[in-house]
Amino acid sequence: MHSLNGKTVLITGASSGIGAACAHAFASLDARLLLAARRLERLEKLAAELYAQHGVEVRTLLLDVRDQPAVEAAINSLPAAWAAIDILVNNAGLSRGLDKLHEGKLADWEEMIDTNVKGLLYVSRAVIPGMVARRRGHVINIGSIAGHQVYPSGNVYSATKHAVAALTQGMRMDLLGTDVRVSTVDPGMVETEFSQVRFHGDEVRAAKVYQGLTPLTPDDVADAVVYCATRPAHVNINEIIIMPTAQATATMAVRVP
Ligand code: NDP
Ligand code: 8X3
């Protein structure tokens, strides 16, 4: 297996689901980790686990990616030993609600747009200039099948993930010639806290999303992220779309009763 020994990896949304799985996967390759999210206590617990299991250095960052001045300050005030970020995993994101557009809740829309689009932009804007200056780096965005297909009532979430797809392409064009790589990993259904967040804590409704089929695990997605990150420097994996075998499109899945 490839080693990422000495590489510094920033993962946003590392307190849960795909982000936490990425932290485990990168730690198993000996990377040094910067773990960012709003729930600091979870990050600290994860950092202790990673240190115990892999002996890797971990630094936690209490960060709301929607807060642009805080994002800029957090990145700019990293101590020198942590400032040269080699890999940025733009994973922090969420869906809120599953309503027809004309019945949607404005607060849900704002939260998705602010987190999934503006938050990703703020973190990227703070981190990428250092990569360009060092002529070394890799941005891995977590998009979604919803960035390729719209589904009923998925309107605004899907729009944010289409924006992530556009930003991924735009970054790759703008970074051409800098040696900084840009990838996107776009999953279908992954069982995480995603549906609990979407349904505002309604665990029964959230569980139904994955009922009767085998969804992806966060580790399946982390595996794809690490694949992108461990290719030789001249290889850029542009996009990985990863789905459960039981899912064909955003709206077609096979379930056993
Ligand atoms: P989880 O809800 O399990 O994790 C989401 C993570 O994002 C949490 O760590 C959360 O941390 C963080 N986060 C949310 N808002 C903010 C914020 N404002 N600032 C910083 N961190 C934030 O869901 P997933 O692991 O499933 O989601 C991760 C990514 O994967 C998202 O971008 C999602 O859109 C995408 N995705 C998920 C799929 C799925 O089916 N689960 C499929 C396709 C894509 P905290 O609350 O502590 O801040
Ligand atoms: C999450 C997958 O299909 O619920 O991005 O939009 S989906």
Coordinates of C-alpha atoms and ligand atoms in Angstrom, one line a residue:
M1 CA 0.0 0.0 0.0
H2 CA 1.1 3.6 -0.7
S3 CA 2.5 5.6 2.2
L4 CA 1.5 9.3 2.7
N5 CA 4.1 9.6 5.5
G6 CA 4.9 13.3 6.0
K7 CA 1.9 14.6 4.0
T8 CA -0.5 17.0 5.7
V9 CA -4.2 16.4 5.0
L10 CA -7.0 18.8 5.9
I11 CA -10.4 17.1 6.1
T12 CA -13.5 19.3 6.7
G13 CA -16.5 17.6 8.3
A14 CA -14.3 15.1 10.0
S15 CA -16.5 14.6 13.0
S16 CA -18.8 12.1 11.3
G17 CA -19.5 9.8 8.4
I18 CA -17.3 10.1 5.3
G19 CA -15.0 12.7 6.8
A20 CA -14.3 10.6 9.9
A21 CA -13.7 7.5 7.6
C22 CA -11.3 9.5 5.5
A23 CA -9.4 10.5 8.7
H24 CA -9.0 6.7 9.5
A25 CA -8.0 5.9 5.9
F26 CA -5.4 8.7 5.7
A27 CA -4.1 7.8 9.2
S28 CA -3.6 4.2 8.2
L29 CA -1.2 5.6 5.5
D30 CA 0.7 7.6 8.1
A31 CA -0.5 11.0 7.0
R32 CA -0.6 13.9 9.4
L33 CA -4.1 15.1 9.9
L34 CA -5.9 18.4 10.4
L35 CA -9.5 17.6 11.3
A36 CA -12.1 20.4 11.1
A37 CA -15.8 20.5 12.1
R38 CA -18.0 22.3 14.6
R39 CA -18.3 19.4 17.1
L40 CA -14.9 19.7 18.7
E41 CA -15.4 17.0 21.3
R42 CA -16.0 14.5 18.5
L43 CA -12.8 15.6 16.7
E44 CA -10.8 15.2 19.9
K45 CA -12.1 11.7 20.5
L46 CA -11.3 10.8 16.9
A47 CA -7.8 12.3 17.2
A48 CA -7.1 10.3 20.3
E49 CA -8.3 7.1 18.5
L50 CA -6.1 7.8 15.5
Y51 CA -3.1 8.5 17.6
A52 CA -3.6 5.3 19.6
Q53 CA -4.2 3.2 16.5
H54 CA -1.7 4.7 14.1
G55 CA 0.7 6.9 16.1
V56 CA 0.0 9.8 13.7
E57 CA 0.0 13.5 14.5
V58 CA -3.4 15.0 14.6
R59 CA -4.5 18.6 15.1
T60 CA -8.2 19.5 15.5
L61 CA -9.8 22.7 14.2
L62 CA -13.1 24.0 15.6
L63 CA -14.5 25.4 12.4
D64 CA -17.8 26.4 10.9
V65 CA -17.0 26.5 7.1
R66 CA -19.8 29.1 6.6
D67 CA -17.8 31.6 8.7
Q68 CA -15.4 33.1 6.1
P69 CA -13.3 35.2 8.5
A70 CA -13.0 32.2 10.8
V71 CA -11.9 30.0 8.0
E72 CA -9.3 32.4 6.8
A73 CA -8.0 33.0 10.4
A74 CA -7.9 29.2 11.1
I75 CA -5.8 28.5 8.0
N76 CA -3.6 31.6 8.3
S77 CA -2.8 31.0 12.0
L78 CA -1.7 27.4 11.6
P79 CA 1.8 26.9 13.1
A80 CA 4.5 26.6 10.5
A81 CA 4.7 22.8 11.0
W82 CA 1.1 22.5 9.9
A83 CA 0.7 25.3 7.3
A84 CA 1.9 23.4 4.2
I85 CA -1.3 21.5 3.5
D86 CA -0.7 18.8 0.8
I87 CA -4.2 17.4 0.5
L88 CA -7.5 19.2 1.1
V89 CA -10.6 17.0 1.4
N90 CA -13.6 19.3 1.0
N91 CA -16.2 17.1 2.6
A92 CA -18.2 19.2 5.0
G93 CA -21.7 19.3 3.7
L94 CA -25.3 18.5 4.4
S95 CA -28.8 18.3 3.0
R96 CA -31.8 19.9 4.8
G97 CA -35.3 18.9 4.0
L98 CA -36.8 17.0 1.1
D99 CA -39.6 19.4 -0.1
K100 CA -41.0 20.5 -3.4
L101 CA -39.3 23.7 -4.4
H102 CA -42.4 25.9 -4.0
E103 CA -42.9 24.5 -0.4
G104 CA -39.2 24.6 0.6
K105 CA -38.0 26.3 3.8
L106 CA -35.7 29.2 3.2
A107 CA -33.6 28.4 6.3
D108 CA -32.9 25.0 4.8
W109 CA -31.9 26.5 1.5
E110 CA -29.6 29.0 3.1
E111 CA -27.9 26.4 5.2
M112 CA -27.2 24.1 2.3
I113 CA -25.9 26.8 0.0
D114 CA -23.8 28.4 2.7
T115 CA -22.2 25.1 3.7
N116 CA -22.0 23.1 0.5
V117 CA -21.1 25.9 -1.9
K118 CA -19.8 28.9 0.0
G119 CA -18.1 26.9 2.7
L120 CA -16.3 24.8 0.2
L121 CA -15.2 28.0 -1.6
Y122 CA -14.0 29.7 1.6
V123 CA -11.9 26.8 2.6
S124 CA -10.5 26.4 -0.9
R125 CA -9.7 30.1 -1.2
A126 CA -7.8 29.9 2.0
V127 CA -5.8 26.7 1.3
I128 CA -5.1 26.7 -2.4
P129 CA -2.8 29.7 -2.7
G130 CA -0.3 27.9 -0.5
M131 CA -0.5 24.9 -2.7
V132 CA 0.1 27.0 -5.8
A133 CA 3.1 28.7 -4.1
R134 CA 4.6 25.3 -3.3
R135 CA 3.6 23.9 -6.7
R136 CA 2.3 20.9 -4.8
G137 CA -1.2 19.9 -3.6
H138 CA -4.4 18.0 -4.2
V139 CA -7.9 19.2 -3.7
I140 CA -10.5 16.3 -3.4
N141 CA -14.1 17.5 -3.3
I142 CA -16.9 15.3 -2.1
G143 CA -19.7 15.9 -4.6
S144 CA -22.6 13.5 -5.0
I145 CA -24.7 11.6 -7.5
A146 CA -27.0 14.6 -6.9
G147 CA -24.4 16.7 -8.7
H148 CA -25.1 14.6 -11.8
Q149 CA -28.9 14.0 -11.5
V150 CA -31.7 16.0 -10.0
Y151 CA -34.4 14.0 -8.1
P152 CA -37.9 15.1 -7.0
S153 CA -37.7 17.4 -4.0
G154 CA -33.9 17.3 -4.1
N155 CA -33.9 20.7 -5.9
V156 CA -31.6 22.9 -3.8
Y157 CA -29.3 20.1 -2.4
S158 CA -28.9 18.9 -6.0
A159 CA -28.1 22.5 -7.1
T160 CA -25.4 22.8 -4.5
K161 CA -23.8 19.5 -5.6
H162 CA -24.1 20.6 -9.3
A163 CA -22.2 23.7 -8.1
V164 CA -19.5 21.5 -6.5
A165 CA -19.2 19.7 -9.9
A166 CA -18.8 23.1 -11.7
L167 CA -16.3 24.3 -9.1
T168 CA -14.3 21.1 -9.4
Q169 CA -14.0 21.7 -13.2
G170 CA -13.2 25.4 -12.7
M171 CA -10.5 24.7 -10.2
R172 CA -8.9 22.1 -12.5
M173 CA -8.8 24.7 -15.3
D174 CA -7.5 27.5 -13.1
L175 CA -4.9 25.3 -11.5
L176 CA -3.6 23.9 -14.8
G177 CA 0.2 24.4 -14.9
T178 CA 0.6 24.6 -11.2
D179 CA 0.9 20.9 -10.5
V180 CA -2.0 21.1 -8.1
R181 CA -4.4 18.2 -8.7
V182 CA -8.2 18.4 -8.4
S183 CA -10.5 15.4 -8.0
T184 CA -14.1 14.8 -7.1
V185 CA -15.6 11.7 -5.4
D186 CA -19.3 11.6 -6.0
P187 CA -21.2 8.9 -4.0
G188 CA -24.7 7.6 -4.1
M189 CA -26.4 6.4 -0.9
V190 CA -24.0 6.2 2.0
E191 CA -25.2 5.4 5.5
T192 CA -24.0 8.2 7.7
E193 CA -25.8 10.9 9.8
F194 CA -26.7 12.5 6.4
S195 CA -30.4 11.5 6.5
Q196 CA -30.8 12.3 10.1
V197 CA -29.5 15.8 9.4
R198 CA -31.7 16.0 6.3
F199 CA -34.8 15.1 8.3
H200 CA -33.9 17.3 11.2
G201 CA -33.3 14.4 13.6
D202 CA -36.2 12.2 12.5
E203 CA -34.4 8.9 13.0
V204 CA -37.3 6.7 11.8
R205 CA -37.6 8.6 8.5
A206 CA -33.8 8.6 8.2
A207 CA -33.5 4.8 8.7
K208 CA -36.1 4.2 5.9
V209 CA -33.7 5.7 3.3
Y210 CA -31.4 2.7 3.7
Q211 CA -34.1 0.0 4.5
G212 CA -34.0 -3.2 2.4
L213 CA -30.7 -2.5 0.7
T214 CA -27.0 -2.4 1.4
P215 CA -25.8 1.2 1.1
L216 CA -22.2 2.3 0.8
T217 CA -20.3 2.6 4.0
P218 CA -18.2 5.7 4.7
D219 CA -15.2 3.5 4.4
D220 CA -16.1 2.6 0.8
V221 CA -16.0 6.3 0.0
A222 CA -12.8 6.9 1.9
D223 CA -11.3 4.1 -0.1
A224 CA -12.0 6.1 -3.3
V225 CA -10.7 9.3 -1.8
V226 CA -7.4 7.6 -0.8
Y227 CA -7.2 6.1 -4.3
C228 CA -7.3 9.6 -5.8
A229 CA -4.6 10.7 -3.3
T230 CA -2.2 7.9 -3.9
R231 CA -1.7 8.1 -7.6
P232 CA 1.7 9.2 -9.0
A233 CA 2.1 12.9 -9.3
H234 CA 1.4 13.0 -13.0
V235 CA -1.9 11.2 -12.6
N236 CA -5.1 13.2 -11.8
I237 CA -8.2 11.2 -11.1
N238 CA -10.9 13.7 -12.3
E239 CA -14.0 12.1 -10.9
I240 CA -15.1 8.9 -9.2
I241 CA -18.8 8.1 -9.1
I242 CA -19.5 5.4 -6.6
M243 CA -22.8 3.8 -5.9
P244 CA -24.2 0.9 -4.0
T245 CA -24.8 -2.1 -6.2
A246 CA -28.5 -1.9 -5.2
Q247 CA -28.7 1.7 -6.6
A248 CA -28.7 2.6 -10.4
T249 CA -29.7 6.2 -10.3
A250 CA -30.6 8.8 -7.7
T251 CA -34.2 7.5 -8.0
M252 CA -33.8 3.8 -8.8
A253 CA -32.8 1.4 -6.1
V254 CA -33.8 -2.2 -5.5
R255 CA -35.0 -3.1 -2.0
V256 CA -35.9 -6.4 -0.5
P257 CA -39.1 -6.1 1.6
Ligands
NDP1 P1 -22.6 13.4 8.1 O1 -23.8 14.2 8.5 O2 -22.3 12.1 8.7 O3 -21.3 14.3 8.1 C1 -21.3 15.6 7.7 C2 -20.1 16.3 8.2 O4 -20.1 17.7 7.8 C3 -20.0 16.4 9.7 O5 -18.7 16.1 10.2 C4 -20.4 17.8 10.1 O6 -19.7 18.2 11.2 C5 -19.8 18.5 8.9 N1 -20.4 19.8 8.7 C6 -21.7 20.2 8.4 N2 -21.9 21.5 8.4 C7 -20.6 22.0 8.7 C8 -20.2 23.4 8.8 N3 -21.0 24.4 8.7 N4 -18.9 23.6 9.1 C9 -18.0 22.5 9.3 N5 -18.4 21.2 9.2 C10 -19.7 21.0 8.9 O7 -22.8 13.2 6.5 P2 -21.9 12.5 5.4 O8 -20.6 12.0 5.9 O9 -22.7 11.6 4.6 O10 -21.6 13.8 4.5 C11 -20.3 14.2 4.1 C12 -20.3 14.7 2.7 O11 -20.7 13.7 1.8 C13 -21.3 15.9 2.4 O12 -20.7 16.8 1.6 C14 -22.5 15.2 1.7 O13 -23.2 16.1 0.9 C15 -21.7 14.2 0.9 N6 -22.5 13.0 0.4 C16 -23.2 12.2 1.3 C17 -23.9 11.1 0.8 C18 -24.7 10.2 1.6 O14 -25.5 9.5 1.1 N7 -24.4 10.2 3.0 C19 -23.9 10.8 -0.7 C20 -23.2 11.8 -1.5 C21 -22.5 12.8 -0.9 P3 -20.2 19.1 12.4 O15 -21.7 19.0 12.5 O16 -19.5 18.6 13.6 O17 -19.8 20.5 12.0
8X3_2 C1 -26.5 12.3 -1.1 C2 -27.1 11.3 -2.1 O1 -29.1 10.7 -3.5 O2 -29.5 11.5 -1.3 O3 -25.7 13.2 -1.8 O4 -28.7 13.0 -2.9 S1 -28.7 11.7 -2.4

